[in-house]
């Protein structure tokens, strides 16, 4: 099914893998091809029926707020502590105000179909509580280390393998409400859902670049310049 729902951008991290580039600049605002990298996520969101857009902020939060608020993005502040992806999503729930949300990591570049539309079109809430978009390792650029999952023919994942989680998912907001910890990763939620056969993955057909490190920026710029 296809649907409209809110989108959340994960923008709170310290960006330590970027080294000096993030000493005075939050990672989502580091330039890639002459633009803050978060702009490429915003481009995807502009082509998606987002009911509203929310971003979390912690490290250099004032810069995140000053850049994103004029673009209509609601800011979920994480203070005094950063809350990781799961805790950050839960903190943002009053702004999200929906039982379903699409989340996106701003430090990747996609080349191919809009990943937000892909997860929305593949979403089946009767059998899924979360749907992750994954890329075969040989279609990734700048990825260091192994993949994250192996997928069955029906899209059910097991940990380990050659499929890389791409940083876009659709998830029911109820999945993070009852976690005991204040600070927790969405990996904790995914493992619980997988145990209950409620976690699914879809495969992305295009290219994908991880821009989490400074040395990956030229790789991302090359991908941006490539015709599809």
PDB file of C-alpha atoms in Angstrom:
ATOM      1  CA  UNK A   1       0.000   0.000   0.000  1.00  0.00           C
ATOM      2  CA  UNK A   2       1.027   3.621  -0.429  1.00  0.00           C
ATOM      3  CA  UNK A   3       0.433   6.225   2.246  1.00  0.00           C
ATOM      4  CA  UNK A   4       1.251   9.694   3.485  1.00  0.00           C
ATOM      5  CA  UNK A   5       2.873   9.976   6.892  1.00  0.00           C
ATOM      6  CA  UNK A   6       5.398  12.106   8.801  1.00  0.00           C
ATOM      7  CA  UNK A   7       9.133  11.860   8.135  1.00  0.00           C
ATOM      8  CA  UNK A   8      11.837  12.097  10.803  1.00  0.00           C
ATOM      9  CA  UNK A   9      15.442  13.062  10.009  1.00  0.00           C
ATOM     10  CA  UNK A  10      18.051  11.746  12.455  1.00  0.00           C
ATOM     11  CA  UNK A  11      20.272  14.822  12.860  1.00  0.00           C
ATOM     12  CA  UNK A  12      21.443  14.698  16.482  1.00  0.00           C
ATOM     13  CA  UNK A  13      24.733  12.788  16.206  1.00  0.00           C
ATOM     14  CA  UNK A  14      28.250  14.052  16.877  1.00  0.00           C
ATOM     15  CA  UNK A  15      29.669  13.071  13.484  1.00  0.00           C
ATOM     16  CA  UNK A  16      32.970  11.970  15.029  1.00  0.00           C
ATOM     17  CA  UNK A  17      33.921   9.902  11.952  1.00  0.00           C
ATOM     18  CA  UNK A  18      34.082  13.166  10.004  1.00  0.00           C
ATOM     19  CA  UNK A  19      37.059  14.338  12.081  1.00  0.00           C
ATOM     20  CA  UNK A  20      37.819  18.081  11.904  1.00  0.00           C
ATOM     21  CA  UNK A  21      34.900  18.739   9.538  1.00  0.00           C
ATOM     22  CA  UNK A  22      32.471  18.455  12.437  1.00  0.00           C
ATOM     23  CA  UNK A  23      34.395  20.381  15.076  1.00  0.00           C
ATOM     24  CA  UNK A  24      32.277  23.482  14.415  1.00  0.00           C
ATOM     25  CA  UNK A  25      29.648  22.126  12.031  1.00  0.00           C
ATOM     26  CA  UNK A  26      27.045  19.401  12.668  1.00  0.00           C
ATOM     27  CA  UNK A  27      27.401  16.515  10.252  1.00  0.00           C
ATOM     28  CA  UNK A  28      24.073  17.121   8.433  1.00  0.00           C
ATOM     29  CA  UNK A  29      25.358  20.558   7.414  1.00  0.00           C
ATOM     30  CA  UNK A  30      28.758  19.388   6.110  1.00  0.00           C
ATOM     31  CA  UNK A  31      28.922  20.356   2.407  1.00  0.00           C
ATOM     32  CA  UNK A  32      28.617  17.687  -0.275  1.00  0.00           C
ATOM     33  CA  UNK A  33      28.674  18.873  -3.898  1.00  0.00           C
ATOM     34  CA  UNK A  34      28.310  22.436  -2.654  1.00  0.00           C
ATOM     35  CA  UNK A  35      25.236  21.794  -0.500  1.00  0.00           C
ATOM     36  CA  UNK A  36      24.671  20.782   3.136  1.00  0.00           C
ATOM     37  CA  UNK A  37      24.283  17.012   2.952  1.00  0.00           C
ATOM     38  CA  UNK A  38      20.885  17.162   4.662  1.00  0.00           C
ATOM     39  CA  UNK A  39      19.592  18.917   1.530  1.00  0.00           C
ATOM     40  CA  UNK A  40      19.697  15.618  -0.344  1.00  0.00           C
ATOM     41  CA  UNK A  41      17.387  14.085   2.278  1.00  0.00           C
ATOM     42  CA  UNK A  42      15.144  17.139   1.999  1.00  0.00           C
ATOM     43  CA  UNK A  43      14.993  16.639  -1.777  1.00  0.00           C
ATOM     44  CA  UNK A  44      13.691  13.113  -1.245  1.00  0.00           C
ATOM     45  CA  UNK A  45      11.169  14.323   1.325  1.00  0.00           C
ATOM     46  CA  UNK A  46       9.928  17.007  -1.092  1.00  0.00           C
ATOM     47  CA  UNK A  47       9.045  14.198  -3.514  1.00  0.00           C
ATOM     48  CA  UNK A  48       7.131  12.276  -0.832  1.00  0.00           C
ATOM     49  CA  UNK A  49       3.688  12.992   0.670  1.00  0.00           C
ATOM     50  CA  UNK A  50       5.059  13.904   4.110  1.00  0.00           C
ATOM     51  CA  UNK A  51       2.389  15.064   6.541  1.00  0.00           C
ATOM     52  CA  UNK A  52       5.104  16.885   8.482  1.00  0.00           C
ATOM     53  CA  UNK A  53       8.887  16.721   8.848  1.00  0.00           C
ATOM     54  CA  UNK A  54      10.686  16.410  12.193  1.00  0.00           C
ATOM     55  CA  UNK A  55      14.422  16.383  12.937  1.00  0.00           C
ATOM     56  CA  UNK A  56      16.126  15.677  16.231  1.00  0.00           C
ATOM     57  CA  UNK A  57      19.006  17.860  17.385  1.00  0.00           C
ATOM     58  CA  UNK A  58      21.675  17.620  20.068  1.00  0.00           C
ATOM     59  CA  UNK A  59      25.225  18.375  18.874  1.00  0.00           C
ATOM     60  CA  UNK A  60      25.433  22.017  17.705  1.00  0.00           C
ATOM     61  CA  UNK A  61      21.652  21.999  17.842  1.00  0.00           C
ATOM     62  CA  UNK A  62      21.320  25.749  17.254  1.00  0.00           C
ATOM     63  CA  UNK A  63      22.851  25.339  13.797  1.00  0.00           C
ATOM     64  CA  UNK A  64      20.476  22.472  12.971  1.00  0.00           C
ATOM     65  CA  UNK A  65      17.518  24.518  14.158  1.00  0.00           C
ATOM     66  CA  UNK A  66      18.571  27.681  12.314  1.00  0.00           C
ATOM     67  CA  UNK A  67      18.951  25.776   9.049  1.00  0.00           C
ATOM     68  CA  UNK A  68      15.938  23.468   9.175  1.00  0.00           C
ATOM     69  CA  UNK A  69      13.225  25.465  10.917  1.00  0.00           C
ATOM     70  CA  UNK A  70      12.904  28.027   8.087  1.00  0.00           C
ATOM     71  CA  UNK A  71      12.310  25.051   5.777  1.00  0.00           C
ATOM     72  CA  UNK A  72       9.301  24.020   7.855  1.00  0.00           C
ATOM     73  CA  UNK A  73      11.033  21.256   9.814  1.00  0.00           C
ATOM     74  CA  UNK A  74       9.971  20.765  13.438  1.00  0.00           C
ATOM     75  CA  UNK A  75      12.903  20.329  15.852  1.00  0.00           C
ATOM     76  CA  UNK A  76      12.966  17.770  18.664  1.00  0.00           C
ATOM     77  CA  UNK A  77      15.700  18.844  21.090  1.00  0.00           C
ATOM     78  CA  UNK A  78      17.623  16.149  22.962  1.00  0.00           C
ATOM     79  CA  UNK A  79      18.984  17.691  26.159  1.00  0.00           C
ATOM     80  CA  UNK A  80      20.822  17.210  28.369  1.00  0.00           C
ATOM     81  CA  UNK A  81      21.745  13.825  26.844  1.00  0.00           C
ATOM     82  CA  UNK A  82      21.753  12.460  23.328  1.00  0.00           C
ATOM     83  CA  UNK A  83      19.287   9.566  23.152  1.00  0.00           C
ATOM     84  CA  UNK A  84      20.458   7.359  20.233  1.00  0.00           C
ATOM     85  CA  UNK A  85      18.078   6.465  17.413  1.00  0.00           C
ATOM     86  CA  UNK A  86      15.411   4.694  19.434  1.00  0.00           C
ATOM     87  CA  UNK A  87      15.372   7.161  22.298  1.00  0.00           C
ATOM     88  CA  UNK A  88      15.496  10.043  19.839  1.00  0.00           C
ATOM     89  CA  UNK A  89      12.501   8.718  17.943  1.00  0.00           C
ATOM     90  CA  UNK A  90      10.549   8.311  21.169  1.00  0.00           C
ATOM     91  CA  UNK A  91      11.405  11.851  22.308  1.00  0.00           C
ATOM     92  CA  UNK A  92      10.058  13.171  18.986  1.00  0.00           C
ATOM     93  CA  UNK A  93       6.705  11.340  19.135  1.00  0.00           C
ATOM     94  CA  UNK A  94       4.673  14.393  20.290  1.00  0.00           C
ATOM     95  CA  UNK A  95       5.845  16.258  17.175  1.00  0.00           C
ATOM     96  CA  UNK A  96       5.416  13.247  14.898  1.00  0.00           C
ATOM     97  CA  UNK A  97       1.825  12.778  16.122  1.00  0.00           C
ATOM     98  CA  UNK A  98       1.162   9.664  14.055  1.00  0.00           C
ATOM     99  CA  UNK A  99       1.049   5.906  14.508  1.00  0.00           C
ATOM    100  CA  UNK A 100       3.483   5.469  11.585  1.00  0.00           C
ATOM    101  CA  UNK A 101       6.625   7.391  10.603  1.00  0.00           C
ATOM    102  CA  UNK A 102       9.298   7.172   7.924  1.00  0.00           C
ATOM    103  CA  UNK A 103      12.807   7.848   9.219  1.00  0.00           C
ATOM    104  CA  UNK A 104      15.832   8.863   7.169  1.00  0.00           C
ATOM    105  CA  UNK A 105      19.526   9.224   7.914  1.00  0.00           C
ATOM    106  CA  UNK A 106      20.914  12.389   6.281  1.00  0.00           C
ATOM    107  CA  UNK A 107      24.474  11.087   5.822  1.00  0.00           C
ATOM    108  CA  UNK A 108      23.832   8.912   2.763  1.00  0.00           C
ATOM    109  CA  UNK A 109      23.257   9.581  -0.923  1.00  0.00           C
ATOM    110  CA  UNK A 110      20.727   7.560  -2.913  1.00  0.00           C
ATOM    111  CA  UNK A 111      20.859   7.157  -6.690  1.00  0.00           C
ATOM    112  CA  UNK A 112      17.736   5.602  -8.149  1.00  0.00           C
ATOM    113  CA  UNK A 113      14.076   5.480  -7.068  1.00  0.00           C
ATOM    114  CA  UNK A 114      13.017   7.617  -4.124  1.00  0.00           C
ATOM    115  CA  UNK A 115      13.610   5.341  -1.099  1.00  0.00           C
ATOM    116  CA  UNK A 116      10.820   6.985   0.918  1.00  0.00           C
ATOM    117  CA  UNK A 117       8.261   6.154  -1.745  1.00  0.00           C
ATOM    118  CA  UNK A 118       9.617   2.616  -1.967  1.00  0.00           C
ATOM    119  CA  UNK A 119       9.046   1.804   1.713  1.00  0.00           C
ATOM    120  CA  UNK A 120       5.634   3.501   1.710  1.00  0.00           C
ATOM    121  CA  UNK A 121       4.501   1.495  -1.309  1.00  0.00           C
ATOM    122  CA  UNK A 122       5.762  -1.787   0.164  1.00  0.00           C
ATOM    123  CA  UNK A 123       4.283  -1.157   3.609  1.00  0.00           C
ATOM    124  CA  UNK A 124       1.772  -3.726   4.896  1.00  0.00           C
ATOM    125  CA  UNK A 125       0.779  -2.782   8.466  1.00  0.00           C
ATOM    126  CA  UNK A 126      -1.225  -5.981   8.912  1.00  0.00           C
ATOM    127  CA  UNK A 127       1.955  -8.056   8.950  1.00  0.00           C
ATOM    128  CA  UNK A 128       4.707  -5.454   9.518  1.00  0.00           C
ATOM    129  CA  UNK A 129       5.660  -3.263  12.453  1.00  0.00           C
ATOM    130  CA  UNK A 130       8.796  -2.009  10.682  1.00  0.00           C
ATOM    131  CA  UNK A 131      10.087  -2.193   7.125  1.00  0.00           C
ATOM    132  CA  UNK A 132      13.760  -1.418   6.472  1.00  0.00           C
ATOM    133  CA  UNK A 133      15.226  -0.556   3.080  1.00  0.00           C
ATOM    134  CA  UNK A 134      18.420  -2.489   2.350  1.00  0.00           C
ATOM    135  CA  UNK A 135      20.989  -2.451  -0.438  1.00  0.00           C
ATOM    136  CA  UNK A 136      23.147  -5.349  -1.663  1.00  0.00           C
ATOM    137  CA  UNK A 137      26.723  -4.690  -0.561  1.00  0.00           C
ATOM    138  CA  UNK A 138      27.975  -4.665  -4.160  1.00  0.00           C
ATOM    139  CA  UNK A 139      25.638  -1.726  -4.913  1.00  0.00           C
ATOM    140  CA  UNK A 140      27.037   0.380  -2.065  1.00  0.00           C
ATOM    141  CA  UNK A 141      29.845   2.945  -2.145  1.00  0.00           C
ATOM    142  CA  UNK A 142      31.950   3.956   0.831  1.00  0.00           C
ATOM    143  CA  UNK A 143      30.634   1.159   3.001  1.00  0.00           C
ATOM    144  CA  UNK A 144      33.283  -0.238   5.353  1.00  0.00           C
ATOM    145  CA  UNK A 145      32.713  -3.616   6.938  1.00  0.00           C
ATOM    146  CA  UNK A 146      30.216  -6.390   6.272  1.00  0.00           C
ATOM    147  CA  UNK A 147      26.521  -6.158   5.575  1.00  0.00           C
ATOM    148  CA  UNK A 148      23.775  -6.157   8.175  1.00  0.00           C
ATOM    149  CA  UNK A 149      21.205  -8.727   7.094  1.00  0.00           C
ATOM    150  CA  UNK A 150      20.354 -11.716   4.946  1.00  0.00           C
ATOM    151  CA  UNK A 151      16.850 -11.572   3.475  1.00  0.00           C
ATOM    152  CA  UNK A 152      14.480 -14.441   2.814  1.00  0.00           C
ATOM    153  CA  UNK A 153      12.423 -14.509  -0.376  1.00  0.00           C
ATOM    154  CA  UNK A 154       9.574 -12.968   1.614  1.00  0.00           C
ATOM    155  CA  UNK A 155      11.715 -10.136   2.955  1.00  0.00           C
ATOM    156  CA  UNK A 156      12.230 -11.503   6.457  1.00  0.00           C
ATOM    157  CA  UNK A 157      15.729 -10.666   7.753  1.00  0.00           C
ATOM    158  CA  UNK A 158      18.328 -12.505   9.753  1.00  0.00           C
ATOM    159  CA  UNK A 159      21.358 -10.762  11.225  1.00  0.00           C
ATOM    160  CA  UNK A 160      24.567 -10.923   9.219  1.00  0.00           C
ATOM    161  CA  UNK A 161      24.997 -11.187   5.494  1.00  0.00           C
ATOM    162  CA  UNK A 162      25.511  -8.995   2.459  1.00  0.00           C
ATOM    163  CA  UNK A 163      22.493  -6.667   2.689  1.00  0.00           C
ATOM    164  CA  UNK A 164      23.245  -3.190   4.082  1.00  0.00           C
ATOM    165  CA  UNK A 165      20.610  -1.197   5.951  1.00  0.00           C
ATOM    166  CA  UNK A 166      20.375   2.061   4.008  1.00  0.00           C
ATOM    167  CA  UNK A 167      19.062   4.419   6.677  1.00  0.00           C
ATOM    168  CA  UNK A 168      15.425   4.598   5.528  1.00  0.00           C
ATOM    169  CA  UNK A 169      12.612   2.729   7.217  1.00  0.00           C
ATOM    170  CA  UNK A 170       8.907   2.926   7.962  1.00  0.00           C
ATOM    171  CA  UNK A 171       7.981   1.979  11.508  1.00  0.00           C
ATOM    172  CA  UNK A 172       5.003   2.020  13.847  1.00  0.00           C
ATOM    173  CA  UNK A 173       5.606   4.555  16.607  1.00  0.00           C
ATOM    174  CA  UNK A 174       4.131   2.191  19.216  1.00  0.00           C
ATOM    175  CA  UNK A 175       7.271   0.029  18.911  1.00  0.00           C
ATOM    176  CA  UNK A 176       9.395   2.519  20.893  1.00  0.00           C
ATOM    177  CA  UNK A 177       6.907   3.546  23.564  1.00  0.00           C
ATOM    178  CA  UNK A 178       7.470   0.775  26.111  1.00  0.00           C
ATOM    179  CA  UNK A 179      11.265   0.370  26.049  1.00  0.00           C
ATOM    180  CA  UNK A 180      12.600   0.657  29.615  1.00  0.00           C
ATOM    181  CA  UNK A 181      15.816   2.484  28.744  1.00  0.00           C
ATOM    182  CA  UNK A 182      15.962   6.226  28.097  1.00  0.00           C
ATOM    183  CA  UNK A 183      18.863   5.875  25.660  1.00  0.00           C
ATOM    184  CA  UNK A 184      18.560   3.015  23.181  1.00  0.00           C
ATOM    185  CA  UNK A 185      19.232   2.086  19.579  1.00  0.00           C
ATOM    186  CA  UNK A 186      16.555   1.072  17.112  1.00  0.00           C
ATOM    187  CA  UNK A 187      18.530  -2.160  16.793  1.00  0.00           C
ATOM    188  CA  UNK A 188      16.963  -3.151  20.119  1.00  0.00           C
ATOM    189  CA  UNK A 189      13.503  -2.548  18.674  1.00  0.00           C
ATOM    190  CA  UNK A 190      14.294  -4.379  15.440  1.00  0.00           C
ATOM    191  CA  UNK A 191      15.510  -7.445  17.316  1.00  0.00           C
ATOM    192  CA  UNK A 192      12.285  -7.556  19.340  1.00  0.00           C
ATOM    193  CA  UNK A 193      10.196  -7.198  16.205  1.00  0.00           C
ATOM    194  CA  UNK A 194      12.221  -9.829  14.386  1.00  0.00           C
ATOM    195  CA  UNK A 195      11.635 -12.268  17.231  1.00  0.00           C
ATOM    196  CA  UNK A 196       7.904 -11.718  16.754  1.00  0.00           C
ATOM    197  CA  UNK A 197       8.115 -12.032  12.945  1.00  0.00           C
ATOM    198  CA  UNK A 198       7.072  -8.384  12.529  1.00  0.00           C
ATOM    199  CA  UNK A 199      10.293  -7.014  10.979  1.00  0.00           C
ATOM    200  CA  UNK A 200      10.651  -6.950   7.199  1.00  0.00           C
ATOM    201  CA  UNK A 201      13.127  -5.570   4.676  1.00  0.00           C
ATOM    202  CA  UNK A 202      12.805  -4.417   1.081  1.00  0.00           C
ATOM    203  CA  UNK A 203      15.668  -4.372  -1.432  1.00  0.00           C
ATOM    204  CA  UNK A 204      16.722  -1.127  -3.094  1.00  0.00           C
ATOM    205  CA  UNK A 205      17.533  -1.452  -6.828  1.00  0.00           C
ATOM    206  CA  UNK A 206      19.834   1.561  -7.186  1.00  0.00           C
ATOM    207  CA  UNK A 207      23.157   2.797  -5.814  1.00  0.00           C
ATOM    208  CA  UNK A 208      23.858   4.124  -2.324  1.00  0.00           C
ATOM    209  CA  UNK A 209      26.815   5.933  -0.763  1.00  0.00           C
ATOM    210  CA  UNK A 210      27.688   6.182   2.931  1.00  0.00           C
ATOM    211  CA  UNK A 211      28.872   9.737   3.647  1.00  0.00           C
ATOM    212  CA  UNK A 212      29.733   9.147   7.290  1.00  0.00           C
ATOM    213  CA  UNK A 213      33.461   9.770   6.788  1.00  0.00           C
ATOM    214  CA  UNK A 214      35.319  12.706   5.270  1.00  0.00           C
ATOM    215  CA  UNK A 215      36.999  10.461   2.719  1.00  0.00           C
ATOM    216  CA  UNK A 216      33.578   9.384   1.425  1.00  0.00           C
ATOM    217  CA  UNK A 217      32.578  12.906   0.358  1.00  0.00           C
ATOM    218  CA  UNK A 218      34.359  12.708  -3.050  1.00  0.00           C
ATOM    219  CA  UNK A 219      32.749   9.296  -3.610  1.00  0.00           C
ATOM    220  CA  UNK A 220      29.334  10.773  -2.914  1.00  0.00           C
ATOM    221  CA  UNK A 221      30.022  13.714  -5.220  1.00  0.00           C
ATOM    222  CA  UNK A 222      30.977  11.323  -8.008  1.00  0.00           C
ATOM    223  CA  UNK A 223      27.742   9.418  -7.488  1.00  0.00           C
ATOM    224  CA  UNK A 224      25.698  12.628  -7.542  1.00  0.00           C
ATOM    225  CA  UNK A 225      27.313  13.560 -10.854  1.00  0.00           C
ATOM    226  CA  UNK A 226      26.527  10.163 -12.404  1.00  0.00           C
ATOM    227  CA  UNK A 227      23.584   9.848 -14.770  1.00  0.00           C
ATOM    228  CA  UNK A 228      20.924   7.331 -13.802  1.00  0.00           C
TER     229      UNK A 228
END
